[in-house]
């Protein structure tokens, strides 16, 4: 533990043991100087700790002790004493405001976490929707129609081949019948020729001559029939190659038709499967959209409810606490002019930071709301209402942040000294960046605040704006006074606000 922090807490422990749980002081309770000294010791403890090292309840207890200890001084002390007491009361208020700002920051980080979760679900919805659209875009109507046209052509060709094959086959059959008839006539003629030859063998010479002539005539007639039958068979042989060719063409046409039918059936099945897949994906997309809707608008656990019931009240409480601290510091100025300017500047800067963080959070939230519009068609009215609410809140937060930054800059300029001038210049730069953002140019506020912290810690000026070469570059702030800030103070610990910065 830091030695100074340890000593401060040890001193505080001694004070608490001596004074009990209500207020500091013993028989010197009316001594303003003693009260201021003891309160300053508590303030030192408050300023030396942090939310991670000082329990919140202890911070609240110490802040309450500062107020109760200094209340008599703020009411009846001399002007200088009352002003110093009032400043310390404001410092205690800043410590309490810091607790509330931490709570607002925690709520804001929770909002960012939920936004990331919803964006993940939204990405899933987009991916599924794209796949569904791809499935829905599957359309095989033209290929199927082309296949149908090809099949019709092949069927027409098959019919032609089949008709020709039938005709040739009929011709062959007819020729076969004719050849068979001629063979029969040839057999009959040959039989008669043989019979007559046999009769001639047993007849007298004159009758034998007649019978032989008749037998020879029948033999020639049979030969003629056989010759004609052979000619017909030759015609049949000449037709057989064409018949075989036609049979091959017919088989090819039938195979083509079967292939075309199978291809068309496969495309039709693929079309049906794509439709089924599209309906399945649409169902999955609807489930993701329902998750998004619940994550946003569930009355008890949704992000909208969390923002309205936790984040906004926490931010308002922190801003109100900073405002009270600023009012307390302003009261010191009424007693001793300029004595509370530094604390006023810190309080105004803290208030600006709180509003600014709310604005940055609402910018992210509003971007999310606009991005989920395609997924939440059924919740469009609820979504539109939330968008209007957040847009109004965003405008108010930006205006409040700008106003608080202006007050902080004015207060720092009133302090005097190089350190205060430097803080004022940085705040003026933050204001200029904020106006740039309002003008439509994106600004990474978290990176800007980190740069501001780094430059302030190193005692560096804010980055100078880029001006055209022909325009003179003027300083952001002339500063006021040569004196340094009072020792032990931490002016502008959060210039421009850091709540919500990752």
XYZ file of C-alpha atoms in Angstrom:
502
model
C 0.000 0.000 0.000
C 1.139 3.547 -0.708
C 2.808 4.933 2.464
C 0.940 8.233 2.349
C -2.336 6.407 1.893
C -1.467 4.166 4.824
C -0.630 7.146 7.031
C -3.821 8.911 6.035
C -5.957 5.927 6.830
C -4.131 5.420 10.105
C -4.816 9.018 11.058
C -8.414 8.548 10.009
C -8.703 5.457 12.158
C -7.448 7.413 15.144
C -9.959 10.143 14.422
C -12.819 7.676 14.108
C -11.822 6.034 17.389
C -11.773 9.387 19.138
C -14.963 10.807 17.718
C -17.279 7.836 17.257
C -19.526 7.276 14.229
C -21.214 10.669 13.937
C -18.737 13.531 13.775
C -15.156 14.566 14.445
C -14.034 16.868 17.199
C -13.826 16.778 20.960
C -13.822 19.780 23.197
C -12.481 21.775 20.213
C -15.664 21.288 18.199
C -16.043 25.039 17.752
C -12.525 25.553 16.514
C -12.804 26.194 12.735
C -9.098 25.731 12.166
C -9.153 22.339 13.852
C -12.207 21.224 11.865
C -10.655 22.350 8.599
C -7.393 20.560 9.401
C -9.154 17.325 10.286
C -11.448 17.556 7.257
C -8.429 18.157 5.037
C -6.902 14.948 6.384
C -10.065 13.039 5.393
C -10.070 14.710 1.960
C -6.470 13.585 1.507
C -7.556 10.018 2.255
C -10.433 10.337 -0.197
C -8.210 11.706 -2.948
C -5.444 9.151 -2.398
C -7.703 6.118 -2.779
C -9.732 4.758 -5.673
C -12.869 2.753 -6.191
C -10.738 -0.407 -6.200
C -8.859 0.342 -2.960
C -11.466 2.279 -0.960
C -14.762 0.541 -0.211
C -17.750 2.628 -1.352
C -19.314 2.636 2.121
C -16.098 4.042 3.586
C -16.044 6.765 0.939
C -19.629 7.709 1.783
C -18.852 7.666 5.498
C -15.813 9.883 5.021
C -17.735 12.291 2.791
C -20.503 12.522 5.382
C -17.939 13.217 8.121
C -16.447 16.009 6.043
C -19.859 17.652 5.719
C -20.825 17.217 9.356
C -17.414 18.362 10.526
C -17.405 21.480 8.371
C -21.071 22.410 8.633
C -20.479 24.890 11.495
C -17.586 26.452 9.586
C -19.549 26.870 6.337
C -22.380 28.545 8.239
C -20.575 30.785 10.725
C -16.851 30.744 9.967
C -14.851 33.641 8.651
C -14.977 34.224 4.889
C -11.666 32.496 4.175
C -12.422 29.622 6.521
C -15.938 29.224 5.199
C -14.670 29.250 1.607
C -12.022 26.611 2.401
C -14.641 24.503 4.186
C -17.055 24.880 1.294
C -14.369 23.718 -1.166
C -13.697 20.624 0.947
C -17.431 19.915 1.116
C -17.406 20.102 -2.689
C -14.377 17.775 -2.771
C -16.281 15.276 -0.631
C -19.177 15.629 -3.038
C -16.802 14.879 -5.910
C -15.734 11.671 -4.161
C -19.354 10.598 -3.804
C -20.072 11.620 -7.384
C -17.163 9.441 -8.444
C -18.868 6.460 -6.809
C -22.047 7.191 -8.687
C -20.051 7.665 -11.890
C -18.484 4.249 -11.280
C -21.963 2.772 -10.950
C -23.017 4.496 -14.176
C -19.849 3.240 -15.834
C -20.629 -0.312 -14.707
C -24.141 0.004 -16.127
C -22.722 1.412 -19.360
C -20.224 -1.436 -19.681
C -23.091 -3.857 -19.145
C -24.964 -2.095 -21.934
C -21.944 -2.430 -24.239
C -21.694 -6.131 -23.335
C -25.349 -6.668 -24.166
C -24.996 -4.707 -27.391
C -22.142 -7.006 -28.398
C -24.266 -10.057 -27.592
C -27.173 -8.733 -29.646
C -24.826 -7.898 -32.517
C -23.594 -11.501 -32.422
C -27.185 -12.719 -32.637
C -27.858 -10.186 -35.387
C -24.851 -11.476 -37.338
C -26.273 -14.984 -36.993
C -29.649 -13.730 -38.253
C -27.984 -12.045 -41.211
C -26.003 -15.168 -42.097
C -29.073 -17.408 -41.886
C -31.142 -14.899 -43.829
C -28.527 -14.772 -46.587
C -28.594 -18.563 -46.819
C -32.397 -18.500 -46.919
C -32.324 -15.922 -49.692
C -29.856 -18.055 -51.621
C -32.140 -21.066 -51.258
C -35.143 -19.002 -52.274
C -33.281 -17.741 -55.313
C -32.832 -21.298 -56.601
C -34.989 -21.471 -59.742
C -34.631 -24.369 -62.146
C -37.681 -23.464 -64.232
C -35.641 -22.514 -67.288
C -33.330 -25.570 -67.172
C -36.332 -27.834 -66.651
C -38.135 -26.183 -69.574
C -35.020 -26.642 -71.722
C -34.903 -30.313 -70.775
C -38.594 -30.660 -71.608
C -37.958 -29.108 -75.013
C -35.062 -31.490 -75.649
C -37.168 -34.420 -74.549
C -39.959 -33.369 -76.898
C -37.464 -33.220 -79.761
C -36.087 -36.638 -78.894
C -39.573 -38.084 -78.621
C -40.398 -36.655 -82.016
C -37.230 -38.174 -83.441
C -38.038 -41.492 -81.768
C -41.499 -41.467 -83.289
C -40.001 -40.878 -86.729
C -37.473 -43.675 -86.333
C -40.099 -45.977 -84.947
C -42.423 -45.259 -87.878
C -39.698 -45.960 -90.404
C -38.656 -49.115 -88.579
C -42.256 -50.317 -88.553
C -42.554 -49.671 -92.266
C -39.316 -51.486 -93.091
C -40.243 -54.348 -90.808
C -43.599 -54.632 -92.548
C -41.881 -54.610 -95.910
C -39.518 -57.382 -94.810
C -42.389 -59.451 -93.483
C -44.258 -59.019 -96.764
C -41.184 -60.059 -98.751
C -40.736 -63.089 -96.529
C -44.348 -64.102 -97.203
C -43.891 -63.652 -100.938
C -40.676 -65.681 -100.875
C -42.382 -68.430 -98.920
C -45.266 -68.466 -101.426
C -42.850 -68.714 -104.323
C -40.976 -71.514 -102.566
C -44.266 -73.335 -102.199
C -45.091 -72.863 -105.885
C -41.572 -74.042 -106.788
C -42.032 -77.164 -104.667
C -45.362 -77.891 -106.293
C -43.902 -77.450 -109.783
C -40.943 -79.658 -108.947
C -43.233 -82.303 -107.505
C -45.363 -82.309 -110.653
C -42.213 -82.435 -112.777
C -41.029 -85.514 -110.846
C -44.384 -87.191 -111.072
C -44.561 -86.673 -114.833
C -40.991 -87.979 -115.204
C -42.009 -91.169 -113.425
C -45.031 -91.578 -115.620
C -42.903 -91.046 -118.714
C -40.686 -93.929 -117.712
C -43.578 -96.391 -118.038
C -45.350 -94.862 -121.026
C -44.967 -95.649 -124.752
C -42.629 -93.514 -126.767
C -45.229 -91.062 -127.957
C -46.765 -90.499 -124.541
C -43.364 -90.463 -122.939
C -42.307 -87.594 -125.146
C -45.366 -85.607 -124.114
C -44.871 -86.404 -120.432
C -41.186 -85.506 -120.558
C -42.003 -82.181 -122.175
C -44.597 -81.464 -119.487
C -42.132 -82.491 -116.771
C -39.480 -80.211 -118.195
C -41.979 -77.312 -118.336
C -42.887 -77.788 -114.668
C -39.172 -78.033 -113.825
C -38.527 -74.703 -115.558
C -41.553 -73.193 -113.799
C -40.168 -74.364 -110.415
C -36.792 -72.923 -111.288
C -38.476 -69.611 -112.104
C -40.289 -69.584 -108.763
C -37.044 -70.375 -106.931
C -35.222 -67.610 -108.794
C -37.950 -65.124 -107.905
C -37.825 -66.255 -104.266
C -34.067 -65.756 -104.219
C -34.478 -62.241 -105.605
C -36.961 -61.447 -102.870
C -34.600 -62.826 -100.215
C -31.870 -60.632 -101.658
C -34.178 -57.629 -101.186
C -34.705 -58.689 -97.587
C -30.953 -58.879 -97.029
C -30.560 -55.380 -98.435
C -33.104 -54.053 -95.917
C -31.556 -55.661 -92.829
C -28.710 -53.046 -92.331
C -31.258 -50.235 -92.331
C -33.378 -52.128 -89.844
C -30.389 -52.546 -87.525
C -29.519 -48.869 -87.890
C -33.075 -47.890 -87.093
C -33.076 -50.137 -84.031
C -29.867 -48.445 -82.786
C -31.339 -44.997 -83.395
C -34.484 -46.003 -81.534
C -32.483 -47.305 -78.551
C -30.397 -44.132 -78.501
C -33.497 -41.935 -78.576
C -35.093 -43.913 -75.780
C -31.889 -43.651 -73.721
C -31.730 -39.899 -74.308
C -35.357 -39.518 -73.271
C -34.731 -41.526 -70.091
C -31.683 -39.379 -69.265
C -33.612 -36.174 -69.874
C -36.460 -37.407 -67.692
C -34.007 -38.244 -64.897
C -32.276 -34.859 -65.177
C -35.609 -33.014 -65.062
C -36.692 -35.077 -62.059
C -33.429 -34.309 -60.254
C -33.812 -30.591 -60.915
C -37.394 -30.675 -59.703
C -36.258 -32.501 -56.556
C -33.478 -29.939 -56.037
C -36.012 -27.134 -56.473
C -38.274 -28.707 -53.860
C -35.325 -29.298 -51.501
C -34.248 -25.663 -51.887
C -37.754 -24.544 -50.985
C -37.785 -26.791 -47.929
C -34.346 -25.522 -46.911
C -35.445 -21.925 -47.363
C -38.467 -22.495 -45.113
C -36.248 -24.184 -42.522
C -33.751 -21.300 -42.620
C -36.527 -18.738 -42.371
C -37.703 -20.523 -39.269
C -34.191 -20.364 -37.801
C -33.961 -16.685 -38.731
C -37.283 -16.057 -36.988
C -35.874 -17.708 -33.862
C -32.829 -15.412 -33.974
C -35.102 -12.404 -34.504
C -37.159 -13.475 -31.491
C -33.959 -13.664 -29.419
C -33.019 -10.159 -30.582
C -36.479 -8.851 -29.731
C -36.368 -10.421 -26.266
C -32.819 -9.172 -25.655
C -33.974 -5.665 -26.513
C -37.551 -5.389 -25.323
C -38.218 -8.008 -22.672
C -40.000 -5.963 -19.958
C -37.812 -7.269 -17.148
C -34.494 -8.328 -18.692
C -34.283 -6.500 -22.030
C -31.651 -3.928 -22.886
C -34.258 -1.174 -23.195
C -35.484 -1.934 -19.681
C -31.902 -2.093 -18.354
C -31.129 1.268 -19.898
C -34.289 2.903 -18.581
C -34.193 1.401 -15.083
C -30.439 1.194 -14.400
C -28.218 3.131 -16.785
C -30.232 6.335 -17.154
C -30.979 6.692 -13.408
C -27.325 5.941 -12.574
C -26.137 8.534 -15.080
C -28.624 11.113 -13.812
C -27.593 10.441 -10.215
C -23.909 10.886 -11.072
C -24.599 14.070 -13.057
C -26.722 15.424 -10.206
C -23.969 14.631 -7.702
C -21.403 16.465 -9.827
C -23.834 19.369 -10.109
C -24.208 19.489 -6.319
C -20.431 19.417 -5.913
C -20.149 22.276 -8.388
C -22.807 24.241 -6.500
C -20.901 23.686 -3.263
C -17.694 24.935 -4.892
C -19.600 27.872 -6.316
C -20.694 28.681 -2.774
C -17.028 28.984 -1.844
C -16.642 31.657 -4.518
C -19.366 33.734 -2.906
C -17.359 33.739 0.310
C -13.901 34.130 -1.226
C -13.733 34.952 -4.907
C -11.900 32.342 -6.983
C -11.376 29.883 -4.136
C -13.603 27.180 -5.643
C -12.782 27.572 -9.331
C -10.599 24.486 -9.571
C -13.155 22.269 -7.848
C -15.920 23.813 -9.962
C -13.898 22.963 -13.054
C -13.406 19.379 -11.913
C -17.071 18.989 -11.055
C -18.155 20.422 -14.398
C -15.670 18.172 -16.205
C -16.983 15.162 -14.303
C -20.542 16.093 -15.202
C -19.503 16.506 -18.830
C -17.827 13.117 -18.741
C -20.956 11.501 -17.340
C -23.168 13.051 -20.021
C -20.604 12.350 -22.692
C -20.399 8.692 -21.701
C -24.189 8.497 -21.835
C -24.084 10.051 -25.302
C -21.452 7.606 -26.526
C -23.450 4.708 -25.087
C -26.621 5.956 -26.749
C -24.790 6.376 -30.055
C -23.821 2.696 -29.966
C -27.310 1.735 -28.814
C -28.963 3.831 -31.510
C -26.705 2.296 -34.162
C -27.761 -1.143 -32.908
C -31.448 -0.220 -32.992
C -31.155 0.991 -36.569
C -29.239 -2.130 -37.585
C -31.848 -4.563 -36.208
C -34.732 -2.934 -38.093
C -34.706 -5.559 -40.907
C -34.869 -8.387 -38.354
C -37.707 -6.982 -36.233
C -40.493 -6.337 -38.681
C -43.087 -7.516 -36.152
C -41.654 -5.168 -33.492
C -41.303 -2.159 -35.772
C -43.618 0.052 -33.697
C -41.818 -0.776 -30.436
C -38.494 -0.309 -32.179
C -39.515 3.040 -33.657
C -40.620 4.235 -30.221
C -37.295 3.239 -28.657
C -35.359 4.938 -31.463
C -37.260 8.192 -30.859
C -36.589 7.934 -27.119
C -32.861 7.331 -27.559
C -32.504 10.057 -30.208
C -34.040 12.595 -27.821
C -31.841 11.383 -24.953
C -28.757 11.520 -27.175
C -29.425 15.125 -28.151
C -29.951 16.052 -24.501
C -26.757 14.276 -23.380
C -24.686 15.985 -26.077
C -26.081 19.380 -25.124
C -25.497 18.769 -21.411
C -21.953 17.552 -22.062
C -21.164 20.598 -24.193
C -22.581 22.940 -21.547
C -20.595 21.268 -18.755
C -17.406 21.343 -20.836
C -17.887 25.054 -21.415
C -18.388 25.613 -17.675
C -15.289 23.553 -16.889
C -13.185 25.500 -19.389
C -14.396 28.828 -17.999
C -13.614 27.698 -14.461
C -10.106 26.527 -15.374
C -9.422 29.800 -17.195
C -10.514 31.622 -14.047
C -8.031 29.726 -11.881
C -4.917 31.037 -13.573
C -1.584 29.319 -13.885
C -0.069 27.122 -16.580
C -1.613 23.870 -15.385
C -5.124 25.283 -15.367
C -4.527 26.863 -18.766
C -3.403 23.506 -20.096
C -6.542 21.791 -18.809
C -8.678 24.557 -20.311
C -6.964 24.117 -23.669
C -7.585 20.399 -23.611
C -11.224 20.870 -22.715
C -11.564 23.400 -25.514
C -10.112 20.775 -27.843
C -12.634 18.219 -26.572
C -15.424 20.709 -27.217
C -14.156 21.353 -30.739
C -14.023 17.613 -31.406
C -17.538 17.288 -30.068
C -18.758 19.971 -32.457
C -16.940 18.205 -35.280
C -18.778 15.039 -34.352
C -22.114 16.850 -34.309
C -21.231 18.202 -37.732
C -21.172 14.679 -39.138
C -17.490 13.750 -38.893
C -16.995 10.578 -36.806
C -14.892 10.974 -33.665
C -13.466 8.130 -31.569
C -14.170 9.667 -28.171
C -12.539 6.863 -26.174
C -9.287 7.274 -28.133
C -9.584 11.047 -27.845
C -9.925 10.876 -24.055
C -6.993 8.465 -23.785
C -4.883 10.902 -25.793
C -6.061 13.760 -23.571
C -5.054 11.876 -20.429
C -1.648 11.028 -21.859
C -0.953 14.591 -22.945
C -2.124 16.046 -19.634
C 0.079 13.627 -17.696
C 3.033 14.729 -19.831
C 2.118 18.415 -19.613
C 1.606 18.614 -23.387
C -0.685 20.845 -25.375
C -3.674 19.323 -27.172
C -3.143 18.449 -30.842
C -3.381 21.514 -33.032
C -6.105 21.564 -35.672
C -5.011 21.159 -39.263
C -5.463 24.493 -41.044
C -4.924 25.416 -44.680
C -1.321 26.562 -45.358
C -2.357 30.142 -46.075
C -4.167 30.608 -42.766
C -2.247 31.478 -39.596
C -2.541 28.945 -36.792
C -3.718 30.536 -33.557
C -3.312 29.088 -30.054
C -6.385 27.445 -28.587
C -6.129 29.372 -25.334
C -3.979 32.241 -24.082
C -4.163 31.151 -20.468
C -4.398 33.445 -17.484
C -1.941 34.096 -14.697
C 1.440 32.662 -13.918
C 0.786 30.888 -10.636
C 0.477 27.146 -10.245
C -2.514 25.311 -8.802
C -2.600 24.668 -5.057
C -0.553 21.583 -4.118
C -2.409 18.360 -3.524
C -5.198 19.152 -5.995
C -6.001 17.109 -9.077
C -7.700 19.499 -11.481
C -9.639 17.963 -14.347
C -9.050 14.402 -13.282
C -11.652 13.489 -15.917
C -11.654 16.370 -18.451
C -14.362 15.785 -20.967
C -15.424 12.617 -19.141
C -14.051 9.104 -19.145
C -17.044 7.107 -17.999
C -17.634 4.219 -20.283
C -14.171 4.289 -21.804
C -12.825 0.818 -22.445
